[in-house]
Coordinates of N, CA and C in Angstrom, one line a residue:
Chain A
X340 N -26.2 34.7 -70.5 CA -27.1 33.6 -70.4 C -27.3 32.9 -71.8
X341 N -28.3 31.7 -71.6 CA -28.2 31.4 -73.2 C -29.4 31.8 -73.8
X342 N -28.8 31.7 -75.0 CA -29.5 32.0 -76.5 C -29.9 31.1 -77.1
X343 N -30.7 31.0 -77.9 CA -30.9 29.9 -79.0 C -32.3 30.8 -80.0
X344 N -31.4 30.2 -80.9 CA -32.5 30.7 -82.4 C -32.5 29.2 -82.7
X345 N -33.6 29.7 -83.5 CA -34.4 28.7 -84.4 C -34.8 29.2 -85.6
X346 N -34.8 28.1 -86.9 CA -35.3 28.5 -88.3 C -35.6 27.3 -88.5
X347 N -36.8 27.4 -89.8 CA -36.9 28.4 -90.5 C -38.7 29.2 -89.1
X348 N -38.7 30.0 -89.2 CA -40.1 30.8 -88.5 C -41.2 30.0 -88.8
X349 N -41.4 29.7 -90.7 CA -42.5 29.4 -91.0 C -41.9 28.3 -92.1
X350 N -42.5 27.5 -92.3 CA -42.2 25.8 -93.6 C -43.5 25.5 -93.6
X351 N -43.5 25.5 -95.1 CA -44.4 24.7 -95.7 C -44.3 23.4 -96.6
X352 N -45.1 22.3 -96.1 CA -44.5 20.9 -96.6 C -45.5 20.0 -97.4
X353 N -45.6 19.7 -98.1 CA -46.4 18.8 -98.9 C -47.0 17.6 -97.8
X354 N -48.1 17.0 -97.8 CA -48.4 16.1 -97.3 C -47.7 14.7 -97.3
X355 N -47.2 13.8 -96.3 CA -45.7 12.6 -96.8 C -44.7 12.9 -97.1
X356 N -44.2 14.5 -97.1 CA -42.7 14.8 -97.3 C -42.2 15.3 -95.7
X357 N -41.2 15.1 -95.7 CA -40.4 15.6 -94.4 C -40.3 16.8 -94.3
X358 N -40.0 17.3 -93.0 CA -39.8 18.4 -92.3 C -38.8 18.6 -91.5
X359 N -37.5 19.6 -91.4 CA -37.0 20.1 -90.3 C -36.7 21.0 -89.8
X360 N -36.6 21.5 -88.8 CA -36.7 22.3 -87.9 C -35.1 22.3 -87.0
X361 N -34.3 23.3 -87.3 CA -33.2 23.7 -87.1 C -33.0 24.3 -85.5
X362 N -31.7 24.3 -84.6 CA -31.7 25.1 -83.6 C -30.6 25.7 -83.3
X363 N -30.2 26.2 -82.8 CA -28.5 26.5 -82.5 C -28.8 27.3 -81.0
X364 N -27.6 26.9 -80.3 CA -27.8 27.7 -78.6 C -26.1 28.2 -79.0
X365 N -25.8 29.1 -77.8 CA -24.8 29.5 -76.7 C -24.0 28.9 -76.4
X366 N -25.0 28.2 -75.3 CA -23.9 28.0 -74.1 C -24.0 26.0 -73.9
X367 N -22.2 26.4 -73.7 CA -21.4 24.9 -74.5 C -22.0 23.8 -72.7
X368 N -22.4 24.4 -72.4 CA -22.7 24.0 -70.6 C -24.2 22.9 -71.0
X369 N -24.9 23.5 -71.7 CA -26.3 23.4 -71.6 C -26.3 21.9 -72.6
X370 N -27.3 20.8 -71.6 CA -27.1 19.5 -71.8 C -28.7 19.2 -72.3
X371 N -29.3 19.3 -72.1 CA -31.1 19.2 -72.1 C -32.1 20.1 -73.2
X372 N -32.5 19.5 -74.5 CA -32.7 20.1 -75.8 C -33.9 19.1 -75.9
X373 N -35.0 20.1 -75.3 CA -36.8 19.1 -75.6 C -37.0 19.9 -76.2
X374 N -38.3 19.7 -77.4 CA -39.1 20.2 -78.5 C -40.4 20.2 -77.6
X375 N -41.0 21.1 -78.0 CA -42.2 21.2 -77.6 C -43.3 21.5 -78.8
X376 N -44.4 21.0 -79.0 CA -45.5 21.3 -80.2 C -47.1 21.9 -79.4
X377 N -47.2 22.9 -80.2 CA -48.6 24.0 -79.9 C -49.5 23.9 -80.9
X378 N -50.3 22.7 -80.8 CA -51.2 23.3 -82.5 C -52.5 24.4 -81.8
X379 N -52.9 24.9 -82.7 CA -53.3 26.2 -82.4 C -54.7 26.6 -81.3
X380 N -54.3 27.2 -80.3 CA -55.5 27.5 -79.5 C -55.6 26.5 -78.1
X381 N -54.2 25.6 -78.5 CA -53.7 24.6 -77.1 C -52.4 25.1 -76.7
X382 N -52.3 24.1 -75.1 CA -51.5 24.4 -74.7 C -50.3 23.7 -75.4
X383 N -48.7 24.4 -75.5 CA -47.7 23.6 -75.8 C -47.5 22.1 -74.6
X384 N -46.9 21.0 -75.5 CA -46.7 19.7 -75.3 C -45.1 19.2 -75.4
X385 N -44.5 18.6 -74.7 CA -43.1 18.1 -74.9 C -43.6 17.2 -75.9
X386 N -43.0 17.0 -77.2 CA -42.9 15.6 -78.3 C -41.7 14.8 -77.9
X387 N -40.5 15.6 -77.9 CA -39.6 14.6 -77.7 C -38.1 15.5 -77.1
X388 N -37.0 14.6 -76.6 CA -36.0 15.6 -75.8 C -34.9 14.3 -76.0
X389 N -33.9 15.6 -75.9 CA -32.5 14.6 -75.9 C -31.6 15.1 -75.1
X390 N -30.9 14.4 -74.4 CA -29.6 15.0 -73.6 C -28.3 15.0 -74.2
X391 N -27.1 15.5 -73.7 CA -26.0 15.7 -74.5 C -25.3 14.7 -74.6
X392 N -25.4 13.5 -74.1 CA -24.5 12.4 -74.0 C -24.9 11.2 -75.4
X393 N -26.2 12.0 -75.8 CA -26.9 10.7 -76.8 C -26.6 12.1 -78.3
X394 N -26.6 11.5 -79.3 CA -26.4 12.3 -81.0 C -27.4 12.3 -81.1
X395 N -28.6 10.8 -81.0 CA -30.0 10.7 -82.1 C -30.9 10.0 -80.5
X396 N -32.1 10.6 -81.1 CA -33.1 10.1 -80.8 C -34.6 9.9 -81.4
X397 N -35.5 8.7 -81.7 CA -36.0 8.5 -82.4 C -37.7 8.2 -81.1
X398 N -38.7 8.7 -82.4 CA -40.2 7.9 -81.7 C -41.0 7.9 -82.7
X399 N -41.2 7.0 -83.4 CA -41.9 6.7 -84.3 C -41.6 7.9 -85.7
X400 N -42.2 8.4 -85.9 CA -41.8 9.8 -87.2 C -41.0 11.0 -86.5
X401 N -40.7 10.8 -85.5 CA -40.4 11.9 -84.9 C -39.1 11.7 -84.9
X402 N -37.8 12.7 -85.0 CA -36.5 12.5 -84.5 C -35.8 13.5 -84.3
X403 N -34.8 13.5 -83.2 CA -33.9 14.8 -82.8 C -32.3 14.4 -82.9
X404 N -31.7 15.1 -83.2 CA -30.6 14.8 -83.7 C -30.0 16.2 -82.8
X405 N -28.4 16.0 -82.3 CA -27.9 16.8 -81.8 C -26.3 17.1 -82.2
X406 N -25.8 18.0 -82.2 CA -24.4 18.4 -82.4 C -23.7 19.4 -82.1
X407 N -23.0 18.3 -80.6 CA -22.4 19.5 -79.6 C -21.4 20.1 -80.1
X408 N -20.5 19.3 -80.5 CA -19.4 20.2 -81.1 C -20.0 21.9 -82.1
X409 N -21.1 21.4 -83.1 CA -21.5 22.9 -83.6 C -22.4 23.6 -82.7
X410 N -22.7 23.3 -81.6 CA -23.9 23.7 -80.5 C -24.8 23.6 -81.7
X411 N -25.8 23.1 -82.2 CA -26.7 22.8 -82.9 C -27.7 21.5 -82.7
X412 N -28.9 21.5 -83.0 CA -29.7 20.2 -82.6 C -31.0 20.4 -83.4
X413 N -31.6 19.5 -84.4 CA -32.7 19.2 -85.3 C -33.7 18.5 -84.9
X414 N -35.0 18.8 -85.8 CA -35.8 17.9 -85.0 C -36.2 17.6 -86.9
X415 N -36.8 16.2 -87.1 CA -36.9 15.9 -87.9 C -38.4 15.3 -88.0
X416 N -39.6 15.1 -89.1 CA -40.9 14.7 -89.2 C -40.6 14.1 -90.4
X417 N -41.1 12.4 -90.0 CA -41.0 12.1 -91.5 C -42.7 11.9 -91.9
X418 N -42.8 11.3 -93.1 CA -44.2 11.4 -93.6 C -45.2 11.9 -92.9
X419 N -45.1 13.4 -93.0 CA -45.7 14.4 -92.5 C -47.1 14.3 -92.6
X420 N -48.4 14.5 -91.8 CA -49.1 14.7 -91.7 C -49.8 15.7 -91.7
X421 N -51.6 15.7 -91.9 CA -52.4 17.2 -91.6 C -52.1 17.6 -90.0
X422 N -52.2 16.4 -89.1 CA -51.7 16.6 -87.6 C -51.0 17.1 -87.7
X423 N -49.8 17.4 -88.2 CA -48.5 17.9 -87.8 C -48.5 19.3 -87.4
X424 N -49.5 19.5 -88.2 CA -49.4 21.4 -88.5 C -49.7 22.1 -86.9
X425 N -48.1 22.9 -86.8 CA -48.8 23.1 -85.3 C -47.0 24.3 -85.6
X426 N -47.2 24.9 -84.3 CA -45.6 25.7 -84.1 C -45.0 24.9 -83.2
X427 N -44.2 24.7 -83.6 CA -43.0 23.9 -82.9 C -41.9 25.0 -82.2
X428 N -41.3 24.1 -80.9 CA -40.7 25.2 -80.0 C -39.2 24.7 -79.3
X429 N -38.3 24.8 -80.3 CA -37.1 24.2 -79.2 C -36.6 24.9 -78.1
X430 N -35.7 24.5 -77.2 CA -35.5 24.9 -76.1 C -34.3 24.4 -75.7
X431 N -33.7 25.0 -74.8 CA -32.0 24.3 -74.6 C -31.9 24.9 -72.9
X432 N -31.2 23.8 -71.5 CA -30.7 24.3 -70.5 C -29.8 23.3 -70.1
X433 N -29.5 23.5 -68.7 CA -28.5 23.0 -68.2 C -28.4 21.8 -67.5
X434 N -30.0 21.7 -67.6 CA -30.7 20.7 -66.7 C -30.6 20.7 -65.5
X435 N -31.4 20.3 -64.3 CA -31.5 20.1 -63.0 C -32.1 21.1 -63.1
X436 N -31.9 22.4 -62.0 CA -32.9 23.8 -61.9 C -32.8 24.8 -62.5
X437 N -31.9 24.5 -63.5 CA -31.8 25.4 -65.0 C -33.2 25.5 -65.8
X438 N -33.2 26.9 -65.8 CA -34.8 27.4 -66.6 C -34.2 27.3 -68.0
X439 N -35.4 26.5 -68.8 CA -35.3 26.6 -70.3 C -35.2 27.7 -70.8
X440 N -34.6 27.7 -72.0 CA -34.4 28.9 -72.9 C -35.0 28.3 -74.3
X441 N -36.5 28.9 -74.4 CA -37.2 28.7 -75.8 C -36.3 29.4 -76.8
X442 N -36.6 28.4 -78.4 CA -36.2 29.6 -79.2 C -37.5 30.2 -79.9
X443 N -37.7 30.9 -80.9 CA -38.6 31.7 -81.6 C -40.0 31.0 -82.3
X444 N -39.8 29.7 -82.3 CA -41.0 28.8 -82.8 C -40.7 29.0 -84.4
X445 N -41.1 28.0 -84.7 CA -41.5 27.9 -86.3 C -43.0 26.5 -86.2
X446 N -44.1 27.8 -87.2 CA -45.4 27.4 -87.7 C -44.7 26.6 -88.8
X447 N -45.4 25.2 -88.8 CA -45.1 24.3 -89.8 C -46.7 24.0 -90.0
X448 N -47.1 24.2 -91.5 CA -48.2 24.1 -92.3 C -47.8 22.7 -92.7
X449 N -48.5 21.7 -92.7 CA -48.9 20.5 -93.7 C -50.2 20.8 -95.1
X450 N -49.2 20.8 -96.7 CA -50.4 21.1 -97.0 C -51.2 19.8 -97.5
X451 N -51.9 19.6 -97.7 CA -52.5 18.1 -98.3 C -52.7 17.8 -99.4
Chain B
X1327 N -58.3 14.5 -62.0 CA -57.5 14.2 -62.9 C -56.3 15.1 -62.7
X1328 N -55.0 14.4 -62.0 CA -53.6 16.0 -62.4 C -53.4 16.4 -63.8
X1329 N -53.5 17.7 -62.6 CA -53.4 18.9 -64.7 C -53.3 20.0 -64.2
X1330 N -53.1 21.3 -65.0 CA -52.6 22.5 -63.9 C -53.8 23.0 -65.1
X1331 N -54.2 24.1 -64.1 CA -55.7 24.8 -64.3 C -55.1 25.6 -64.7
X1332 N -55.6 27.3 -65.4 CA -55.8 28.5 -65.7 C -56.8 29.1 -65.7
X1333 N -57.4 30.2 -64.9 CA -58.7 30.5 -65.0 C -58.2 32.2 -65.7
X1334 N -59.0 32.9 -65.7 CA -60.0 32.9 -66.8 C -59.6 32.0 -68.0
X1335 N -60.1 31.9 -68.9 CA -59.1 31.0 -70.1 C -59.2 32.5 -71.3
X1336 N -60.5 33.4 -70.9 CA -60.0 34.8 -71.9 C -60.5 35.9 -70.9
X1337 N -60.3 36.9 -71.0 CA -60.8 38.3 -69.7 C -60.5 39.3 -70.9
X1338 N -61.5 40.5 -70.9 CA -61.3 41.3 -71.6 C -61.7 42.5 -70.4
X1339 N -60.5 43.4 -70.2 CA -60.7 44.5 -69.1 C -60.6 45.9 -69.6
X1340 N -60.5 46.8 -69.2 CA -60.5 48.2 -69.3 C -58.9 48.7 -68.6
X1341 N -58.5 49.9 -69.2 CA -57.2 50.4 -68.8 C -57.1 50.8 -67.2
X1342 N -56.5 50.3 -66.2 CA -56.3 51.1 -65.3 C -57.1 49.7 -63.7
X1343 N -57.8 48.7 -64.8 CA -58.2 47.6 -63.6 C -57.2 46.7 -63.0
X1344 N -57.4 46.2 -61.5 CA -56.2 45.6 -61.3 C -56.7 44.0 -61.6
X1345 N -56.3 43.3 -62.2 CA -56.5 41.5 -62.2 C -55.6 40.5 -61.5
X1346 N -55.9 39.6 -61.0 CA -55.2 38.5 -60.9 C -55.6 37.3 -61.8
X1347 N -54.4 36.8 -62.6 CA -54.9 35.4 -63.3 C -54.3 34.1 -62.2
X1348 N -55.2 33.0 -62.5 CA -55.1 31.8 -61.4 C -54.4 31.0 -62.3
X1349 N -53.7 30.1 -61.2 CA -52.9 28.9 -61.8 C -52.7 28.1 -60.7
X1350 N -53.4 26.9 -61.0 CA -53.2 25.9 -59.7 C -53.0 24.8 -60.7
X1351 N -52.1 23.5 -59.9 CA -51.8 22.8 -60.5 C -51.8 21.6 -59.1
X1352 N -52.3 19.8 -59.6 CA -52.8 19.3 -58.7 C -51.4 18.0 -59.0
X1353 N -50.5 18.4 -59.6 CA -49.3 17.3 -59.7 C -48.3 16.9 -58.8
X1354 N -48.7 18.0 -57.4 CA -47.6 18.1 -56.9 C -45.7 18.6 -57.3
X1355 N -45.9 19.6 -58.0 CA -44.9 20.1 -58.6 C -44.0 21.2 -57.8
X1356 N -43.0 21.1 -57.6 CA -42.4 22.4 -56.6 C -42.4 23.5 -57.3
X1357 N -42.0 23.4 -59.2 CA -41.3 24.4 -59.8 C -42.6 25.1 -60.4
X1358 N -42.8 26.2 -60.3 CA -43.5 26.5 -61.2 C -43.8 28.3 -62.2
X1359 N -44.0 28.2 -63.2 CA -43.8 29.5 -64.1 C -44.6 30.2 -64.8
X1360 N -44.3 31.7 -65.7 CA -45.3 32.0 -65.9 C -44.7 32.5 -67.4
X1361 N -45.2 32.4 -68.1 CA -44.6 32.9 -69.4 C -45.8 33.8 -70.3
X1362 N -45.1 34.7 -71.2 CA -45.8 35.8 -71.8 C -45.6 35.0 -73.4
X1363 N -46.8 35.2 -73.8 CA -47.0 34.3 -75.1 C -47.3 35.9 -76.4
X1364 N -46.3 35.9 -77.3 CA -46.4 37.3 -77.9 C -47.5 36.3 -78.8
X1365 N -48.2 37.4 -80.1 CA -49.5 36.6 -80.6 C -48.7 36.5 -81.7
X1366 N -47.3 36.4 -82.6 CA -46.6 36.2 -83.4 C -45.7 34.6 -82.7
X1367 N -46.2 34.0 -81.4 CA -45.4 32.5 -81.0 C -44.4 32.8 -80.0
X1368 N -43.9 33.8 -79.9 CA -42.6 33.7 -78.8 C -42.9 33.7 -77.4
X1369 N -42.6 32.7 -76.7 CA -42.6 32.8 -75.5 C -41.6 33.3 -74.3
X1370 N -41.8 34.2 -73.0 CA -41.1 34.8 -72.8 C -41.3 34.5 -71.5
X1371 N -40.2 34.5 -70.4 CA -40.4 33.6 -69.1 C -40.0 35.4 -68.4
X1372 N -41.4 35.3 -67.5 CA -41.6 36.8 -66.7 C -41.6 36.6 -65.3
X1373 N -41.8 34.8 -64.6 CA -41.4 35.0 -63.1 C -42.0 33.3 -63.4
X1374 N -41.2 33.1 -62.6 CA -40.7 31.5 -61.9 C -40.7 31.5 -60.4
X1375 N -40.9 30.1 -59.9 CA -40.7 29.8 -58.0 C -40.4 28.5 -58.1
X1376 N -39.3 28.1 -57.5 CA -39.0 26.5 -57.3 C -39.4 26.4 -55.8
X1377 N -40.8 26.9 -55.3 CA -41.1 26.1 -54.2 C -41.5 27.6 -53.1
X1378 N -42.6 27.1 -52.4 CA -42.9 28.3 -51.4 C -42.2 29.3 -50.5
X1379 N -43.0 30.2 -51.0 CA -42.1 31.7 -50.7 C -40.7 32.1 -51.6
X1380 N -40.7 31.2 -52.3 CA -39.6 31.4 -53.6 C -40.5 31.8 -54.9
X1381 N -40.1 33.6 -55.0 CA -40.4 33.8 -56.6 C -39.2 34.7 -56.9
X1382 N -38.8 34.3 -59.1 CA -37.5 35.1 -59.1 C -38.8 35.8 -60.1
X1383 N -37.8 36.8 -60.6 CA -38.4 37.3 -62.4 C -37.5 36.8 -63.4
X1384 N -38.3 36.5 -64.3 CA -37.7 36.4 -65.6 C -36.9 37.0 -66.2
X1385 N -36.7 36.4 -67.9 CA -35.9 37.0 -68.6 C -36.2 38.2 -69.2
X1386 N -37.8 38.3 -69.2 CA -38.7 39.4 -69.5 C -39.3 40.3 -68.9
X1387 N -38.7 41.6 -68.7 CA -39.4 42.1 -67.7 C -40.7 42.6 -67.9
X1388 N -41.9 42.4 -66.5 CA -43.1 42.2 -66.3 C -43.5 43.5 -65.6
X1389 N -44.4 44.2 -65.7 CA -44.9 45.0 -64.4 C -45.7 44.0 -63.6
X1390 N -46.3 43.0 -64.1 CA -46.5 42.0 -63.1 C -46.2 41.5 -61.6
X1391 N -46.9 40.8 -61.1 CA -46.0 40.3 -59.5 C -46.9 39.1 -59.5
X1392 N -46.3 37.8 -58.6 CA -46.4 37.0 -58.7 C -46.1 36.6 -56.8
X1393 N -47.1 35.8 -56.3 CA -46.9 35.0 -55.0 C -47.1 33.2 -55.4
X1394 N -46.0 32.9 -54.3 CA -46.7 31.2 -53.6 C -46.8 31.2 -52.3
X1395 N -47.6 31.2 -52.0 CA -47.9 30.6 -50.5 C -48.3 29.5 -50.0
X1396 N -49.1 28.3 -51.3 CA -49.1 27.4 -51.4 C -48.5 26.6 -52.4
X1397 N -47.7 25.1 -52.4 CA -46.9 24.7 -53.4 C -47.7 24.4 -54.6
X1398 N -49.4 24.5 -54.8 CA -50.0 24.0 -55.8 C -50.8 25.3 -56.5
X1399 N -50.4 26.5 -55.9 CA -50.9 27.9 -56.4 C -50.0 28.9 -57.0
X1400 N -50.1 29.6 -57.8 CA -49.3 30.4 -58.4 C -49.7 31.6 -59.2
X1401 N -50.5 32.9 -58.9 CA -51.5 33.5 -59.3 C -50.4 34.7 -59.6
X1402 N -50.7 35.5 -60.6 CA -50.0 36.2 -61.1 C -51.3 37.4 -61.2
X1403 N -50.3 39.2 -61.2 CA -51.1 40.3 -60.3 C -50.9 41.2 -61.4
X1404 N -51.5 42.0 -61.7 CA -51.3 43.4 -62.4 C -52.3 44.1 -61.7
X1405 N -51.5 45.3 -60.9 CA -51.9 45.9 -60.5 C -53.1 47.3 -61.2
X1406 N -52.4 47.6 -62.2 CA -53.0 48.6 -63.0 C -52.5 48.1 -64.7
X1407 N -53.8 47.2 -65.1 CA -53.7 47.0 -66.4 C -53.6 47.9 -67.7
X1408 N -52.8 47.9 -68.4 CA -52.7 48.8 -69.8 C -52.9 47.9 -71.1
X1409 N -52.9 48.8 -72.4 CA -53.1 47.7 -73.9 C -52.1 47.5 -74.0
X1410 N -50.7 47.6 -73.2 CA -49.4 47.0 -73.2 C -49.6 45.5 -73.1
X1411 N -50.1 45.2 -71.8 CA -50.0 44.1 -71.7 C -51.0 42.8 -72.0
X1412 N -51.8 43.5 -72.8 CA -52.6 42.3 -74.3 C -52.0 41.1 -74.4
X1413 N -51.8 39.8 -74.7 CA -50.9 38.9 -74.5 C -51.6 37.8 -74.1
X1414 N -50.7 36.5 -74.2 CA -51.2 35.4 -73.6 C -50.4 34.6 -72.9
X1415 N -51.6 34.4 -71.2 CA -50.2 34.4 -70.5 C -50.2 32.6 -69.8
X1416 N -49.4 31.9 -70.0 CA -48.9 30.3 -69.7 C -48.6 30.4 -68.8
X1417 N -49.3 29.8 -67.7 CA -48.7 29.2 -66.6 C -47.7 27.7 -67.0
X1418 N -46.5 27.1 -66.5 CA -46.7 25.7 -66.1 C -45.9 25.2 -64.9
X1419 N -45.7 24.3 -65.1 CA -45.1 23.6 -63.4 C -44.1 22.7 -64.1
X1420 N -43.2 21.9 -63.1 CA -42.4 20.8 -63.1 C -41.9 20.3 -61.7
X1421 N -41.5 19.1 -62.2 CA -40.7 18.6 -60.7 C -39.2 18.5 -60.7
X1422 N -39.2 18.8 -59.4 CA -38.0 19.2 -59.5 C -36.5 18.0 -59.7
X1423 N -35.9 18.4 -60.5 CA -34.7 17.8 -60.8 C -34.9 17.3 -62.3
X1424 N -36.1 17.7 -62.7 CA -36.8 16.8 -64.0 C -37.0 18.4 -64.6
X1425 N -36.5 18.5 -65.9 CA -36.8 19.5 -66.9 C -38.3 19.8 -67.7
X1426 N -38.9 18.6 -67.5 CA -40.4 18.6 -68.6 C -41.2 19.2 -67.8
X1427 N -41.7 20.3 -68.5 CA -42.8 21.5 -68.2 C -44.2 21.0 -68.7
X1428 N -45.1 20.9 -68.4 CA -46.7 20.9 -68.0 C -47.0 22.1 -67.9
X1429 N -48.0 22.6 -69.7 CA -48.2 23.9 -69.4 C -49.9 24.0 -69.0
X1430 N -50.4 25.2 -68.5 CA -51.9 24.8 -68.9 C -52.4 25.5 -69.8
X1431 N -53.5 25.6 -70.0 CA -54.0 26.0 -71.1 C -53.8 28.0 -71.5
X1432 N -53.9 28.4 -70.3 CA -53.3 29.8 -71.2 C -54.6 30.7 -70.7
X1433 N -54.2 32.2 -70.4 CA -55.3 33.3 -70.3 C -55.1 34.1 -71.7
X1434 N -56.3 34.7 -72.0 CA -55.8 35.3 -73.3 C -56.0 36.4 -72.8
X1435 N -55.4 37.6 -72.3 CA -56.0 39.0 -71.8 C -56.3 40.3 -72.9
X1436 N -57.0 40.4 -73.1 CA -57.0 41.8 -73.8 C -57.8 43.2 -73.3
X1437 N -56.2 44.1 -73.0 CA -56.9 45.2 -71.6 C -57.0 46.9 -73.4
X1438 N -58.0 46.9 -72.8 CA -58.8 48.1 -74.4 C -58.7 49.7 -73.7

């Protein structure tokens, strides 16, 4: 089945500086890579998602970047905020009725 | 308002009680799941149903059990609670052919 890790676990980032958040999967099949964000004591949220046919995708500070050839895919924060601070959760499947496969989360602290 | 409920949202029980946690969701969703939330962030998928009288198990195995009988219910069972299974447990849903998961808010169980 597939795998996917994620790093770094935990980042800490200055207030206005950027953030990324790394992923790597398995399986060369799997087309559908959404991020999900948990800040603490809520439920996780989809922020943003990309499919395999597209490299980048952007929404305001937010951006995911993909690369099939390394099976790899980033999520990127720019001028990071106190909001930010939350665990972030990537995920990778095959789409249609393919169950997601979370990776490990990484807590991202904004400090101010 | 659609949103998918979780009741208790915390239950604190004794070793050896049997519980059911609730999860109803009013989106009309066929798919829906149950995931084990470790208190270090990892999420871990313990039983799924893409639609009534369909339940599989997860990647994680659960002493748990899990019914649908209706497409907007999804209540998850422990028969004989232990401090094993302490945790926090995510319901969510989706529709089907569509990957984005709708989680709800989460039970916190802690069995002493």
């Amino acid at each position: 089945g597939e795998n996917v890790e994620q790093h770094p676990s935990t980042l800490s980032v200055q207030e206005g500086d950027s953030a990324v958040i790394k992923c790597t999967y398995s399986d060369s099949a799997s087309n559908y890579f959404p991020w999900y964000k948990q800040e603490l004591g809520k439920r996780p949220q989809l922020i943003i998602d990309i499919r395999s046919n597209v490299g980048e995708k952007k929404d305001q500070r937010i951006a995911v970047t993909l690369n099939k050839t390394a099976k790899h895919f980033s999520l990127h924060i720019t001028e990071t905020q106190p909001e930010d601070s939350a665990v972030y959760f990537c995920a990778a499947s095959m789409g249609g009725n393919e169950k997601l496969t979370f990776g490990t989360g990484t807590r991202l602290t904004i400090i101010p | 308002e659609a949103d998918i409920y979780q009741t208790p949202r915390y239950l604190v029980i004794g070793t050896g009680k049997k519980i059911t946690l609730e999860c109803s969701q009013t989106m009309g969703h066929d798919k829906m799941y149950w995931y084990q939330q470790d208190p270090g962030m990892e999420l871990h998928l313990i039983h799924y149903s893409y639609g009534v009288n369909s339940t599989e198990k997860g990647d994680l195995s659960s002493e748990s059990t899990v019914s649908r009988i209706r497409t907007e219910h999804f209540p998850l069972t422990l028969e004989s609670a232990r401090p094993s299974h302490t945790s926090q447990y995510l319901c969510a849903s989706s529709i089907g052919g569509r990957e984005k998961l709708f989680f709800g808010s989460g039970t916190q169980l802690s069995v002493l």
